[in-house]
């Protein structure tokens, strides 16, 4: 049985001073629980300030993206060794906004997953279908393709360390979360796909749900044993709603 894993993806929100005050507020109200692990993914610029605030806490630092290369002529990029250096433990890879706005391919994402492991950064790999793909019954095929290529060459032993975030694109930022049944069905499918493709015991792999998670719907999502936590966007920008979701992960 996994500890539940709640990750706050701030996306492109908060200046450094705003980041400091949000984390300070979270630390004031959050009571850490052994059954839940919390991680915060602020924008790159705020990583050092947030790292300082989290240093003596159990909350982990995550990056929202990484370059696949260690260093070099890659203007505007940030590498895995830099993220380790600033104190990141996790890195979100292949978020749908990276895929659909910035054109990241499954091959790009695969390189990033390898680079992250190489530097002891634990990947949170996002997968998910678009609305039209769901409507034409392609959800499973789309997710299988994203996993097949995204995780190509990853050793079985690393499946305990990776987190898969199932984030249906139609649920992200829309206020329309997947139902617990919809999410459970896809999580189950992801597990059986990992079992057959990589011969891993996929119950070792944490699979979390993302897409319009709120304090209102988190409890029902966490009632599914298939859902090992949440990747939270909008609701993590407010200390009370983020902490409430973490508390619901403890109690559900
Ligand atoms: P949302 O974002 O909670 O605002 O839908 C989730 C995400 O994109 O990770």
GROMACS .gro file of N, CA, C and O and ligand atoms in nm, residues 9 11 95 97 167 171-174 210-213 231-235, ligand 1:
model
   81
    9UNK      N    1   0.105   2.160  -0.860
    9UNK     CA    2   0.170   2.213  -0.980
    9UNK      C    3   0.127   2.359  -0.998
    9UNK      O    4   0.015   2.385  -1.040
   11UNK      N    5   0.225   2.574  -1.203
   11UNK     CA    6   0.232   2.624  -1.342
   11UNK      C    7   0.302   2.761  -1.343
   11UNK      O    8   0.391   2.784  -1.261
   95UNK      N    9   0.381   1.700  -1.902
   95UNK     CA   10   0.251   1.760  -1.872
   95UNK      C   11   0.180   1.794  -2.003
   95UNK      O   12   0.246   1.831  -2.102
   97UNK      N   13   0.033   2.045  -2.102
   97UNK     CA   14   0.065   2.178  -2.156
   97UNK      C   15   0.201   2.176  -2.227
   97UNK      O   16   0.221   2.246  -2.326
  167UNK      N   17  -0.384   1.240  -1.638
  167UNK     CA   18  -0.448   1.371  -1.647
  167UNK      C   19  -0.522   1.383  -1.780
  167UNK      O   20  -0.461   1.421  -1.882
  171UNK      N   21  -1.005   1.747  -1.868
  171UNK     CA   22  -1.036   1.776  -1.727
  171UNK      C   23  -0.944   1.883  -1.668
  171UNK      O   24  -0.971   1.936  -1.560
  172UNK      N   25  -0.835   1.915  -1.740
  172UNK     CA   26  -0.736   2.008  -1.683
  172UNK      C   27  -0.784   2.152  -1.697
  172UNK      O   28  -0.810   2.199  -1.808
  173UNK      N   29  -0.798   2.218  -1.583
  173UNK     CA   30  -0.834   2.359  -1.583
  173UNK      C   31  -0.976   2.388  -1.631
  173UNK      O   32  -1.009   2.503  -1.658
  174UNK      N   33  -1.059   2.287  -1.643
  174UNK     CA   34  -1.194   2.307  -1.696
  174UNK      C   35  -1.300   2.307  -1.587
  174UNK      O   36  -1.416   2.340  -1.613
  210UNK      N   37  -0.496   1.370  -1.205
  210UNK     CA   38  -0.495   1.516  -1.212
  210UNK      C   39  -0.598   1.567  -1.311
  210UNK      O   40  -0.626   1.501  -1.412
  211UNK      N   41  -0.653   1.684  -1.282
  211UNK     CA   42  -0.753   1.746  -1.370
  211UNK      C   43  -0.870   1.793  -1.286
  211UNK      O   44  -0.956   1.715  -1.250
  212UNK      N   45  -0.866   1.925  -1.251
  212UNK     CA   46  -0.974   1.987  -1.173
  212UNK      C   47  -1.001   1.920  -1.040
  212UNK      O   48  -1.117   1.909  -0.997
  213UNK      N   49  -0.894   1.874  -0.973
  213UNK     CA   50  -0.912   1.821  -0.837
  213UNK      C   51  -0.935   1.939  -0.742
  213UNK      O   52  -0.865   2.040  -0.748
  231UNK      N   53  -0.250   1.517  -0.869
  231UNK     CA   54  -0.169   1.628  -0.920
  231UNK      C   55  -0.266   1.745  -0.931
  231UNK      O   56  -0.362   1.740  -1.008
  232UNK      N   57  -0.240   1.847  -0.851
  232UNK     CA   58  -0.338   1.954  -0.833
  232UNK      C   59  -0.286   2.082  -0.897
  232UNK      O   60  -0.174   2.124  -0.870
  233UNK      N   61  -0.365   2.145  -0.983
  233UNK     CA   62  -0.325   2.271  -1.045
  233UNK      C   63  -0.388   2.389  -0.971
  233UNK      O   64  -0.339   2.433  -0.867
  234UNK      N   65  -0.501   2.435  -1.022
  234UNK     CA   66  -0.562   2.558  -0.969
  234UNK      C   67  -0.579   2.556  -0.817
  234UNK      O   68  -0.547   2.654  -0.749
  235UNK      N   69  -0.627   2.445  -0.764
  235UNK     CA   70  -0.658   2.441  -0.621
  235UNK      C   71  -0.533   2.442  -0.533
  235UNK      O   72  -0.545   2.457  -0.411
  253LIG     P1   73  -0.601   2.176  -1.266
  253LIG     O1   74  -0.458   2.136  -1.327
  253LIG     O2   75  -0.609   2.114  -1.128
  253LIG     O3   76  -0.604   2.324  -1.264
  253LIG     O4   77  -0.703   2.116  -1.358
  253LIG     C1   78  -0.402   2.009  -1.308
  253LIG     C2   79  -0.273   1.998  -1.383
  253LIG     O5   80  -0.263   2.050  -1.494
  253LIG     O6   81  -0.176   1.936  -1.336
   0.00000   0.00000   0.00000
